[in-house]
CSV table of C-alpha atoms and ligand atoms in Angstrom, one decimal:
chain,number,residue,atom,x,y,z
A,1,MET,CA,-0.2,0.0,0.3
A,2,GLU,CA,1.6,3.7,-0.9
A,3,PRO,CA,2.1,5.3,2.3
A,4,ASN,CA,0.8,8.4,4.2
A,5,LEU,CA,4.2,10.5,3.5
A,6,ILE,CA,3.1,14.3,3.1
A,7,PRO,CA,4.5,16.6,1.6
A,8,VAL,CA,4.2,13.6,-1.4
A,9,PRO,CA,8.1,12.7,-2.7
A,10,ARG,CA,9.2,12.5,-6.4
A,11,ALA,CA,9.3,8.8,-6.1
A,12,VAL,CA,7.6,5.8,-4.2
A,13,VAL,CA,8.3,2.0,-5.3
A,14,PRO,CA,7.1,-0.1,-2.0
A,15,ARG,CA,7.3,-4.1,-1.6
A,16,PRO,CA,5.6,-6.1,0.6
A,17,GLY,CA,6.6,-7.1,3.6
A,18,VAL,CA,7.9,-4.8,6.6
A,19,LEU,CA,10.6,-3.8,8.9
A,20,THR,CA,10.4,-3.8,12.3
A,21,LEU,CA,12.7,-1.5,14.9
A,22,GLY,CA,13.8,-3.3,17.9
A,23,ARG,CA,15.6,-2.8,21.0
A,24,ASP,CA,18.8,-4.3,19.2
A,25,THR,CA,18.7,-1.6,16.6
A,26,ALA,CA,21.6,0.2,15.8
A,27,LEU,CA,21.8,3.8,14.4
A,28,THR,CA,25.1,4.0,12.6
A,29,ALA,CA,24.7,8.5,11.1
A,30,PRO,CA,27.7,10.6,10.5
A,31,ASP,CA,27.9,13.3,13.3
A,32,GLY,CA,25.3,16.5,12.3
A,33,HIS,CA,21.7,17.5,12.8
A,34,ALA,CA,20.1,14.9,11.2
A,35,ALA,CA,21.5,11.8,13.3
A,36,ALA,CA,21.2,14.3,16.5
A,37,PHE,CA,17.5,14.8,15.6
A,38,LEU,CA,16.7,11.5,14.3
A,39,ARG,CA,18.2,9.8,17.3
A,40,ALA,CA,16.2,11.7,19.4
A,41,LEU,CA,12.7,11.2,18.0
A,42,LEU,CA,13.5,7.3,17.9
A,43,ARG,CA,14.8,7.5,21.0
A,44,ARG,CA,11.8,9.6,23.3
A,45,ALA,CA,9.0,7.8,21.6
A,46,THR,CA,10.7,3.7,22.2
A,47,GLY,CA,13.2,3.3,24.5
A,48,PHE,CA,15.6,1.9,22.7
A,49,PRO,CA,18.9,2.2,22.7
A,50,LEU,CA,20.3,3.4,18.6
A,51,ALA,CA,23.4,2.6,20.4
A,52,PRO,CA,26.1,3.1,16.3
A,53,ALA,CA,26.1,-0.6,15.2
A,54,THR,CA,28.5,-3.2,15.4
A,55,PRO,CA,29.5,-6.6,13.8
A,56,ALA,CA,26.4,-8.1,15.4
A,57,SER,CA,23.7,-6.1,14.8
A,58,THR,CA,21.0,-8.0,13.2
A,59,THR,CA,19.0,-3.7,12.1
A,60,VAL,CA,20.4,-1.3,11.0
A,61,VAL,CA,19.0,2.6,11.0
A,62,GLU,CA,22.2,3.9,8.3
A,63,LEU,CA,22.3,7.5,6.7
A,64,ARG,CA,24.8,7.9,4.5
A,65,LEU,CA,26.7,11.1,3.0
A,66,ASP,CA,27.5,9.9,-0.6
A,67,GLY,CA,23.9,10.3,-2.4
A,68,PRO,CA,25.2,12.2,-6.3
A,69,ALA,CA,24.9,15.7,-5.9
A,70,SER,CA,22.5,15.5,-8.1
A,71,LEU,CA,20.1,14.9,-5.2
A,72,GLY,CA,20.6,18.9,-4.0
A,73,ARG,CA,21.3,19.9,-0.6
A,74,GLU,CA,17.3,18.7,-0.1
A,75,GLY,CA,17.1,15.7,-2.0
A,76,TYR,CA,17.2,11.8,-0.6
A,77,LEU,CA,17.3,8.3,-0.9
A,78,LEU,CA,15.5,6.1,1.4
A,79,ASP,CA,15.2,2.5,1.2
A,80,VAL,CA,13.7,0.0,3.7
A,81,THR,CA,14.3,-3.8,3.3
A,82,GLU,CA,14.6,-6.8,5.7
A,83,SER,CA,17.9,-5.8,7.3
A,84,GLY,CA,17.8,-2.5,8.3
A,85,VAL,CA,17.1,1.2,6.6
A,86,VAL,CA,19.4,3.0,4.5
A,87,LEU,CA,19.5,7.0,4.5
A,88,THR,CA,21.1,8.7,1.7
A,89,GLY,CA,21.7,12.6,0.7
A,90,HIS,CA,24.2,14.7,-0.8
A,91,THR,CA,23.8,16.8,3.1
A,92,ASP,CA,23.4,16.4,6.2
A,93,GLU,CA,20.4,18.9,5.3
A,94,GLY,CA,19.4,16.6,2.6
A,95,LEU,CA,19.4,13.5,5.2
A,96,PHE,CA,17.2,16.0,7.2
A,97,ARG,CA,14.5,16.6,5.2
A,98,GLY,CA,14.9,12.6,4.4
A,99,ALA,CA,14.5,11.3,8.7
A,100,GLN,CA,11.0,13.6,8.2
A,101,THR,CA,10.3,10.6,5.7
A,102,LEU,CA,11.2,8.1,8.0
A,103,ARG,CA,9.2,9.5,10.8
A,104,GLN,CA,6.4,8.9,8.8
A,105,LEU,CA,7.1,5.8,7.4
A,106,LEU,CA,6.5,4.7,11.4
A,107,PRO,CA,3.1,4.6,13.1
A,108,PRO,CA,1.7,7.3,14.6
A,109,GLU,CA,2.7,6.3,18.5
A,110,ILE,CA,6.2,7.3,17.0
A,111,GLU,CA,5.6,10.8,17.9
A,112,SER,CA,4.5,10.1,21.0
A,113,PRO,CA,6.4,12.5,24.3
A,114,ALA,CA,7.3,9.4,26.2
A,115,PRO,CA,8.2,5.5,25.4
A,116,VAL,CA,5.4,4.1,24.6
A,117,GLU,CA,5.0,-0.1,23.4
A,118,ALA,CA,4.1,0.5,19.4
A,119,ALA,CA,5.2,-2.3,16.7
A,120,TRP,CA,8.0,0.0,15.4
A,121,THR,CA,7.6,-1.4,11.7
A,122,LEU,CA,8.7,0.4,8.4
A,123,PRO,CA,6.8,-1.0,5.1
A,124,HIS,CA,9.9,-2.0,2.6
A,125,GLY,CA,10.3,0.0,-0.5
A,126,THR,CA,12.4,3.6,-1.5
A,127,VAL,CA,11.4,6.3,-1.6
A,128,GLU,CA,13.6,8.7,-4.2
A,129,ASP,CA,12.7,12.4,-3.1
A,130,ALA,CA,13.0,16.1,-4.0
A,131,PRO,CA,11.6,19.6,-3.4
A,132,ARG,CA,10.4,21.4,-6.0
A,133,TYR,CA,11.0,24.7,-4.2
A,134,ALA,CA,13.1,26.1,-2.8
A,135,TRP,CA,11.8,28.5,0.0
A,136,ARG,CA,9.2,26.7,1.7
A,137,GLY,CA,8.2,29.1,4.6
A,138,VAL,CA,6.0,29.4,7.5
A,139,MET,CA,5.7,32.9,9.2
A,140,LEU,CA,4.4,33.4,12.6
A,141,ASP,CA,3.1,37.4,13.7
A,142,VAL,CA,4.2,37.1,17.5
A,143,ALA,CA,4.2,41.1,17.0
A,144,ARG,CA,-0.6,41.4,17.2
A,145,HIS,CA,-0.2,39.3,19.9
A,146,PHE,CA,3.4,37.9,21.6
A,147,PHE,CA,4.5,34.2,21.6
A,148,ASP,CA,7.6,33.4,23.6
A,149,VAL,CA,10.6,31.3,23.0
A,150,SER,CA,9.3,28.3,24.7
A,151,ALA,CA,5.5,29.1,21.7
A,152,VAL,CA,7.6,29.4,18.9
A,153,LYS,CA,9.5,26.5,19.4
A,154,ARG,CA,6.3,24.4,19.8
A,155,PHE,CA,5.3,25.5,16.8
A,156,ILE,CA,8.3,24.8,14.8
A,157,ASP,CA,7.6,21.4,16.0
A,158,ARG,CA,5.1,21.5,14.5
A,159,VAL,CA,6.0,22.6,10.9
A,160,VAL,CA,9.6,20.4,10.9
A,161,PRO,CA,7.7,16.8,9.8
A,162,TYR,CA,6.6,18.6,6.6
A,163,LYS,CA,10.0,19.7,6.0
A,164,PHE,CA,9.8,23.5,5.7
A,165,ASN,CA,13.0,25.3,5.6
A,166,VAL,CA,11.9,29.1,6.4
A,167,LEU,CA,10.7,31.1,9.4
A,168,HIS,CA,9.7,34.1,8.9
A,169,LEU,CA,9.0,35.7,12.2
A,170,HIS,CA,6.8,39.0,12.2
A,171,LEU,CA,9.0,40.7,14.5
A,172,SER,CA,7.0,44.5,14.4
A,173,ASP,CA,3.7,46.0,14.4
A,174,ASP,CA,1.6,48.9,15.5
A,175,GLN,CA,0.4,46.7,18.7
A,176,GLY,CA,4.6,45.7,19.7
A,177,TRP,CA,8.0,45.7,19.0
A,178,ARG,CA,9.0,42.2,20.2
A,179,LEU,CA,13.0,42.7,19.7
A,180,ALA,CA,15.2,44.4,22.3
A,181,ILE,CA,17.3,46.5,20.1
A,182,ASP,CA,20.8,47.6,22.1
A,183,GLY,CA,19.9,51.7,22.2
A,184,TYR,CA,17.2,51.8,21.9
A,185,PRO,CA,15.5,50.0,25.2
A,186,ARG,CA,12.1,52.6,24.9
A,187,LEU,CA,11.5,50.1,22.3
A,188,THR,CA,10.3,47.4,24.2
A,189,SER,CA,10.1,48.6,27.8
A,190,HIS,CA,7.6,50.3,26.4
A,191,GLY,CA,6.7,49.6,22.3
A,192,ALA,CA,6.7,45.8,23.8
A,193,ALA,CA,4.4,46.6,26.3
A,194,THR,CA,0.5,44.9,25.1
A,195,ALA,CA,-0.6,43.5,21.9
A,196,VAL,CA,-4.1,43.7,20.1
A,197,GLY,CA,-6.7,43.9,22.8
A,198,GLY,CA,-4.9,45.0,25.1
A,199,PRO,CA,-0.9,43.8,28.0
A,200,PRO,CA,0.4,41.8,28.4
A,201,GLY,CA,2.6,42.2,25.9
A,202,GLY,CA,6.2,40.5,25.5
A,203,PHE,CA,9.7,40.4,23.6
A,204,PHE,CA,13.0,38.7,23.1
A,205,THR,CA,16.2,39.7,24.1
A,206,GLN,CA,18.7,39.4,21.9
A,207,GLU,CA,19.7,36.4,24.0
A,208,ASP,CA,16.0,34.6,23.2
A,209,PHE,CA,16.5,35.3,19.7
A,210,LYS,CA,19.4,33.3,19.4
A,211,GLU,CA,17.9,30.5,21.2
A,212,ILE,CA,15.1,30.7,18.6
A,213,VAL,CA,17.9,30.6,15.8
A,214,GLU,CA,19.4,28.1,17.3
A,215,TYR,CA,16.8,26.1,17.8
A,216,ALA,CA,15.1,26.4,14.2
A,217,ALA,CA,18.9,25.6,12.3
A,218,ALA,CA,18.7,22.4,13.9
A,219,ARG,CA,16.1,21.5,11.9
A,220,TYR,CA,17.7,23.5,9.3
A,221,LEU,CA,14.6,26.0,9.3
A,222,THR,CA,16.0,29.7,8.0
A,223,VAL,CA,14.8,32.7,10.5
A,224,VAL,CA,13.6,35.3,8.2
A,225,PRO,CA,13.1,38.4,10.7
A,226,GLU,CA,11.1,40.4,9.5
A,227,ILE,CA,10.8,44.5,10.9
A,228,ASP,CA,7.3,46.4,9.4
A,229,VAL,CA,8.3,49.6,7.3
A,230,PRO,CA,7.3,52.2,7.3
A,231,GLY,CA,3.4,51.5,8.0
A,232,HIS,CA,2.7,49.1,11.2
A,233,THR,CA,5.3,50.6,12.9
A,234,GLN,CA,2.8,52.2,16.0
A,235,ALA,CA,4.7,50.9,18.4
A,236,ALA,CA,8.2,52.0,17.5
A,237,MET,CA,6.6,55.5,17.5
A,238,ALA,CA,5.4,55.7,20.2
A,239,SER,CA,8.5,54.6,22.2
A,240,TYR,CA,10.5,57.1,19.9
A,241,PRO,CA,8.1,60.4,19.1
A,242,HIS,CA,10.7,61.9,17.2
A,243,LEU,CA,10.6,59.1,14.4
A,244,SER,CA,6.8,60.4,13.4
A,245,THR,CA,5.2,63.5,12.6
A,246,GLN,CA,2.2,62.3,15.2
A,247,GLU,CA,2.3,64.7,17.7
A,248,ALA,CA,2.1,62.6,20.6
A,249,PRO,CA,2.5,59.1,18.8
A,250,GLU,CA,0.3,56.1,21.4
A,251,LEU,CA,0.2,52.9,21.7
A,252,TYR,CA,-2.1,50.9,19.9
A,253,GLU,CA,-4.0,47.7,20.9
A,254,GLY,CA,-6.2,47.8,17.6
A,255,VAL,CA,-6.9,45.3,14.9
A,256,GLU,CA,-7.3,48.2,12.3
A,257,VAL,CA,-4.0,48.5,10.2
A,258,GLY,CA,-2.9,51.5,7.9
A,259,PHE,CA,-3.0,54.4,9.7
A,260,SER,CA,0.8,54.4,11.2
A,261,GLU,CA,4.0,56.0,9.1
A,262,LEU,CA,7.7,56.7,9.8
A,263,ALA,CA,8.8,59.8,9.8
A,264,ILE,CA,9.7,60.0,5.8
A,265,HIS,CA,11.7,63.4,5.0
A,266,ARG,CA,13.5,63.0,8.6
A,267,ASP,CA,16.9,61.5,8.7
A,268,ALA,CA,16.8,60.3,12.0
A,269,THR,CA,14.0,57.6,10.8
A,270,TYR,CA,17.1,56.2,8.8
A,271,ALA,CA,19.7,56.2,11.0
A,272,PHE,CA,17.4,54.2,13.3
A,273,LEU,CA,16.8,51.6,11.0
A,274,ASP,CA,20.3,51.5,10.1
A,275,GLU,CA,20.8,50.7,13.2
A,276,VAL,CA,18.4,48.0,13.4
A,277,PHE,CA,19.1,46.1,10.5
A,278,GLY,CA,22.6,46.1,11.4
A,279,GLN,CA,21.8,44.6,14.9
A,280,VAL,CA,19.6,42.3,13.3
A,281,ALA,CA,21.1,41.3,10.5
A,282,ALA,CA,23.8,40.6,13.3
A,283,LEU,CA,21.8,38.0,14.7
A,284,THR,CA,21.1,36.1,11.8
A,285,PRO,CA,23.1,33.3,10.8
A,286,GLY,CA,20.2,33.5,7.7
A,287,ALA,CA,20.9,35.7,4.0
A,288,TYR,CA,17.7,37.9,4.5
A,289,LEU,CA,16.1,40.2,5.9
A,290,HIS,CA,12.0,40.9,5.8
A,291,LEU,CA,11.4,44.7,6.4
A,292,GLY,CA,7.8,44.8,5.1
A,293,GLY,CA,6.3,48.0,2.8
A,294,ASP,CA,3.0,46.5,3.0
A,295,GLU,CA,-0.1,48.1,3.4
A,296,ALA,CA,1.4,51.8,3.8
A,297,LEU,CA,-1.6,53.2,3.7
A,298,SER,CA,-0.8,57.0,5.2
A,299,THR,CA,2.0,57.2,2.6
A,300,THR,CA,1.9,59.3,-0.8
A,301,ALA,CA,3.1,57.3,-3.4
A,302,GLU,CA,5.7,59.8,-3.7
A,303,ASP,CA,7.1,59.7,-0.3
A,304,TYR,CA,6.8,56.1,0.1
A,305,ALA,CA,8.9,55.5,-3.3
A,306,THR,CA,11.3,58.3,-1.6
A,307,PHE,CA,11.4,55.9,2.1
A,308,MET,CA,12.3,53.2,-0.4
A,309,SER,CA,15.0,54.6,-2.5
A,310,ARG,CA,16.9,55.1,1.4
A,311,THR,CA,15.6,51.8,2.8
A,312,LEU,CA,16.6,49.3,0.9
A,313,PRO,CA,20.1,49.8,0.4
A,314,LEU,CA,20.4,49.8,4.2
A,315,VAL,CA,19.7,45.9,4.2
A,316,GLY,CA,21.8,45.1,1.4
A,317,LYS,CA,24.8,47.0,3.2
A,318,HIS,CA,24.7,45.1,6.4
A,319,GLY,CA,24.6,41.6,4.4
A,320,LYS,CA,21.2,40.5,3.8
A,321,THR,CA,19.1,39.7,0.8
A,322,VAL,CA,15.5,42.4,0.9
A,323,VAL,CA,12.2,40.0,1.1
A,324,ALA,CA,9.1,42.0,0.4
A,325,TRP,CA,5.5,42.3,1.0
A,326,GLN,CA,5.0,43.1,-2.9
A,327,GLU,CA,3.8,46.3,-2.2
A,328,ALA,CA,7.8,47.5,-2.6
A,329,ALA,CA,7.6,46.5,-6.2
A,330,SER,CA,6.3,50.1,-7.0
A,331,ALA,CA,10.0,51.4,-5.4
A,332,PRO,CA,11.8,53.2,-8.2
A,333,GLU,CA,15.2,51.2,-8.1
A,334,LEU,CA,15.0,47.7,-6.6
A,335,PRO,CA,18.3,45.9,-5.3
A,336,PRO,CA,19.5,42.7,-7.4
A,337,GLY,CA,18.1,39.2,-6.0
A,338,VAL,CA,15.0,40.7,-4.3
A,339,HIS,CA,12.7,38.8,-3.5
A,340,LEU,CA,8.7,40.1,-2.9
A,341,GLN,CA,7.0,38.3,-1.0
A,342,TYR,CA,3.0,38.0,-2.8
A,343,TRP,CA,0.1,38.4,-0.2
A,344,ARG,CA,-3.1,39.5,-2.1
A,345,PRO,CA,-5.5,37.2,-2.8
A,346,THR,CA,-5.4,34.8,-5.9
A,347,THR,CA,-9.3,36.3,-7.5
A,348,GLU,CA,-7.8,40.2,-7.9
A,349,GLU,CA,-5.9,41.2,-10.7
A,350,VAL,CA,-1.6,41.2,-10.5
A,351,PRO,CA,-0.8,45.1,-10.4
A,352,GLU,CA,1.3,46.1,-13.0
A,353,ALA,CA,4.2,47.2,-11.0
A,354,LEU,CA,4.4,43.9,-9.8
A,355,HIS,CA,4.8,42.2,-13.1
A,356,LYS,CA,7.4,45.0,-13.8
A,357,ALA,CA,9.9,44.3,-11.0
A,358,VAL,CA,9.3,40.9,-12.3
A,359,GLY,CA,10.3,41.4,-15.8
A,360,GLU,CA,13.4,43.0,-13.5
A,361,GLY,CA,14.1,40.7,-11.9
A,362,ALA,CA,12.9,40.3,-8.8
A,363,LYS,CA,11.9,36.6,-7.6
A,364,LEU,CA,8.3,36.0,-6.1
A,365,ILE,CA,7.2,34.0,-2.5
A,366,MET,CA,3.5,33.2,-2.8
A,367,SER,CA,1.7,33.5,-0.3
A,368,PRO,CA,-1.7,34.8,-2.1
A,369,ALA,CA,-4.1,34.9,1.4
A,370,ASP,CA,-7.5,33.2,0.2
A,371,ARG,CA,-5.2,29.9,-0.3
A,372,ALA,CA,-2.1,30.6,1.7
A,373,TYR,CA,-3.3,32.2,5.0
A,374,LEU,CA,-3.0,30.7,8.1
A,375,ASP,CA,-4.9,33.0,10.1
A,376,GLN,CA,-7.6,33.5,7.5
A,377,LYS,CA,-11.3,31.3,8.8
A,378,TYR,CA,-11.7,27.5,7.8
A,379,SER,CA,-15.5,28.4,7.4
A,380,GLU,CA,-17.9,31.3,8.1
A,381,ASP,CA,-19.4,29.8,11.5
A,382,ALA,CA,-15.4,29.2,12.7
A,383,PRO,CA,-14.2,30.7,16.5
A,384,LEU,CA,-10.9,31.7,15.4
A,385,GLY,CA,-9.7,34.3,12.8
A,386,LEU,CA,-10.4,36.8,10.0
A,387,VAL,CA,-12.4,36.7,6.8
A,388,TRP,CA,-10.7,39.6,4.7
A,389,ALA,CA,-9.8,37.1,1.8
A,390,GLY,CA,-12.9,34.8,2.3
A,391,THR,CA,-12.9,31.9,3.9
A,392,VAL,CA,-10.0,29.4,3.5
A,393,GLY,CA,-10.9,26.1,3.6
A,394,VAL,CA,-8.4,23.1,4.3
A,395,ARG,CA,-9.2,22.4,0.4
A,396,GLN,CA,-9.3,25.9,-0.8
A,397,SER,CA,-5.5,25.8,0.9
A,398,TYR,CA,-4.5,23.0,-1.1
A,399,GLU,CA,-5.5,23.1,-4.5
A,400,TRP,CA,-3.5,26.0,-6.1
A,401,ASP,CA,-0.7,26.9,-8.1
A,402,PRO,CA,1.8,29.0,-7.4
A,403,GLU,CA,2.7,30.0,-10.8
A,404,ALA,CA,-0.7,30.1,-12.0
A,405,LEU,CA,-0.8,34.0,-11.2
A,406,VAL,CA,1.9,35.5,-12.6
A,407,PRO,CA,2.9,33.9,-15.4
A,408,GLY,CA,6.7,33.8,-16.4
A,409,ALA,CA,7.5,34.9,-13.0
A,410,GLU,CA,10.7,33.5,-10.9
A,411,VAL,CA,8.9,32.0,-8.1
A,412,VAL,CA,11.1,30.5,-5.2
A,413,GLY,CA,8.5,29.4,-3.6
A,414,VAL,CA,5.3,29.1,-0.8
A,415,GLU,CA,4.8,30.6,2.6
A,416,ALA,CA,2.0,30.4,5.2
A,417,PRO,CA,1.8,33.3,6.9
A,418,LEU,CA,-0.2,32.8,10.3
A,419,TRP,CA,-1.1,36.4,12.1
A,420,SER,CA,-2.3,36.4,15.6
A,421,GLU,CA,-4.7,39.4,15.7
A,422,THR,CA,-7.9,37.3,17.1
A,423,LEU,CA,-5.1,33.9,18.0
A,424,ARG,CA,-3.7,34.0,21.8
A,425,THR,CA,-2.5,31.0,22.9
A,426,PRO,CA,-0.3,28.5,21.5
A,427,ASP,CA,-3.1,26.1,21.1
A,428,ASP,CA,-5.0,28.7,18.6
A,429,LEU,CA,-1.7,28.7,16.6
A,430,ASP,CA,-2.5,24.6,17.0
A,431,HIS,CA,-5.7,24.9,15.2
A,432,MET,CA,-5.3,27.1,12.4
A,433,LEU,CA,-2.3,25.5,11.0
A,434,LEU,CA,-3.7,22.1,11.3
A,435,PRO,CA,-4.6,20.6,9.1
A,436,ARG,CA,-4.7,22.8,6.2
A,437,LEU,CA,0.4,23.2,7.1
A,438,PRO,CA,0.4,19.7,4.7
A,439,GLY,CA,-1.6,21.0,2.3
A,440,LEU,CA,0.6,24.0,1.8
A,441,ALA,CA,3.6,22.0,2.7
A,442,ASP,CA,2.4,19.5,-0.3
A,443,VAL,CA,2.0,22.3,-2.5
A,444,ALA,CA,5.7,23.7,-2.1
A,445,TRP,CA,7.5,20.6,-2.4
A,446,SER,CA,5.6,18.1,-4.0
A,447,ALA,CA,5.4,19.1,-8.0
A,448,ALA,CA,3.1,15.7,-8.9
A,449,PRO,CA,-0.4,17.4,-9.3
A,450,ARG,CA,-2.3,18.1,-6.3
A,451,ASP,CA,-5.4,15.1,-5.1
A,452,TRP,CA,-7.5,16.0,-3.1
A,453,PRO,CA,-8.6,12.7,-2.2
A,454,ALA,CA,-6.0,11.2,-1.7
A,455,HIS,CA,-4.5,14.1,0.0
A,456,ALA,CA,-7.6,14.0,2.3
A,457,ARG,CA,-7.1,10.4,2.9
A,458,ARG,CA,-3.4,10.8,4.1
A,459,LEU,CA,-4.5,13.5,5.8
A,460,ARG,CA,-6.9,11.6,8.3
A,461,ALA,CA,-4.0,9.3,8.5
A,462,HIS,CA,-1.9,11.6,10.0
A,463,THR,CA,-4.5,12.8,12.4
A,464,ALA,CA,-3.4,10.0,14.3
A,465,ARG,CA,-0.3,11.3,14.6
A,466,TRP,CA,-1.3,14.6,16.4
A,467,ASP,CA,-3.1,12.7,18.6
A,468,ALA,CA,-0.1,10.8,20.0
A,469,ALA,CA,1.8,13.6,20.2
A,470,GLY,CA,-0.5,15.0,21.9
A,471,ILE,CA,-2.2,17.8,20.1
A,472,THR,CA,-5.4,17.9,21.7
A,473,ALA,CA,-6.8,22.0,19.4
A,474,TYR,CA,-6.4,21.1,15.6
A,475,HIS,CA,-9.3,21.8,13.5
A,476,ARG,CA,-11.7,18.8,12.9
A,477,SER,CA,-12.6,19.8,9.4
A,478,PRO,CA,-15.6,18.4,7.7
A,479,GLU,CA,-14.2,18.4,4.8
A,480,LEU,CA,-11.9,15.1,5.6
A,481,ALA,CA,-15.3,13.9,6.5
A,482,GLU,CA,-15.3,9.9,4.0
B,501,TNX,C1,-3.2,42.2,5.8
B,501,TNX,S1,-0.6,40.1,4.0
B,501,TNX,C2,-1.6,42.5,6.5
B,501,TNX,C3,-0.7,42.5,8.3
B,501,TNX,C4,-2.6,41.3,9.0
B,501,TNX,C5,-3.6,40.7,8.0
B,501,TNX,C6,-4.2,39.3,8.6
B,501,TNX,C7,0.4,41.8,5.0
B,501,TNX,C8,1.1,42.0,4.2
B,501,TNX,N1,-0.8,43.0,6.0
B,501,TNX,O1,-1.0,43.4,8.6
B,501,TNX,O2,-1.6,41.1,10.2
B,501,TNX,O3,-3.7,41.1,7.0
B,501,TNX,O4,-4.7,38.8,7.4
């Protein structure tokens, strides 16, 4: 039988029979994140020691790095036979992705946070796999409501099994500034004090942020930090009024957008951004820095152009590639390699400026709100979420083609943003993520055509994994009923 793997691999060849892991199963692997992760995962649920192989070992799980370069950075080969498992990659990252497949081939109990009794079987067969897109992202908005380090780690744990590789953190917005910046203490002593609906807010110290970056890196997730400017900046301006043209900027606890704007014509604004981007860049090993740029609805087109002309080079100055929301397409001069994040619904016409930017070499990350927005309600009667892009059901978020919207564009991948205006707790995040996230993972990784009945069947099987992991808040979607 075809295993219930999400995302669907490039090629799966099942063979009859199963391999059963036991107390004497050995694990032999080159040192690296893949081995550390797989060993910890298998030990946690099975309680088996999984020591390195000896001549006496009967069953061996072997990770190898001698795969051909043609596998690419994230590709892998997996072979399960009666004598054991051989997982082959060209890089440790490839092994890490393959380890997620191995994990999904094991019974749901492998997700158990403590040792349990189970038949630890793996179906015989081979898997050959590599991703469709290099950018497979999720975004968490820690600004509208704050989520602390442990909540972010839990969020990371949810996305890892589905082979995501980018964690975009929306670190600042009108309702809160969430990262400590040396030299600007009021950003967090004042600007982090609240959230949508009022306190408590919260923020990451730079040590906290490093802890997240490290936890993500050990799972081959690149953190992309976002400082959203020139709009979405009320918290920064309330902390440092000289950044604003408002008389006495105050903290904001509402959900409306588009009213705030940094002082476009003041040098202090750019000195501030230079300092902030410098510190954020230094804290983040990844190649990217996201400067927002969305919904600057109080900023004239001319001022927006002026602002972007001065701000875009600051990202490059600190050694990072610019990522920005699609509105930045209208900037007069986009830096080489810029990634624009498309977020408007697929039902809207693609703006002329976007076509132009793409023609000049901008790359696209596809996050159309009516497909990829995890903050939109599942259905009209859903308890959590917004509906400005309509409801986004499980099938709707799965059944779409990232290439269809802007023909001819260079699409680097897909990202699923989780905005948090209505979300307060880690369970709220789980509810919005599952069961939509695996479908978006499939869109981002798998080149196979979408097949809703098959995907729904796989999702039904995955609910047993979430149960075993102790995830209680996932959405019991009627769309998955048989
Ligand atoms: C639009 S998408 C926004 C966010 C909101 C989100 C809610 C985008 C770039 N901006 O400020 O949180 O809608 O769905």
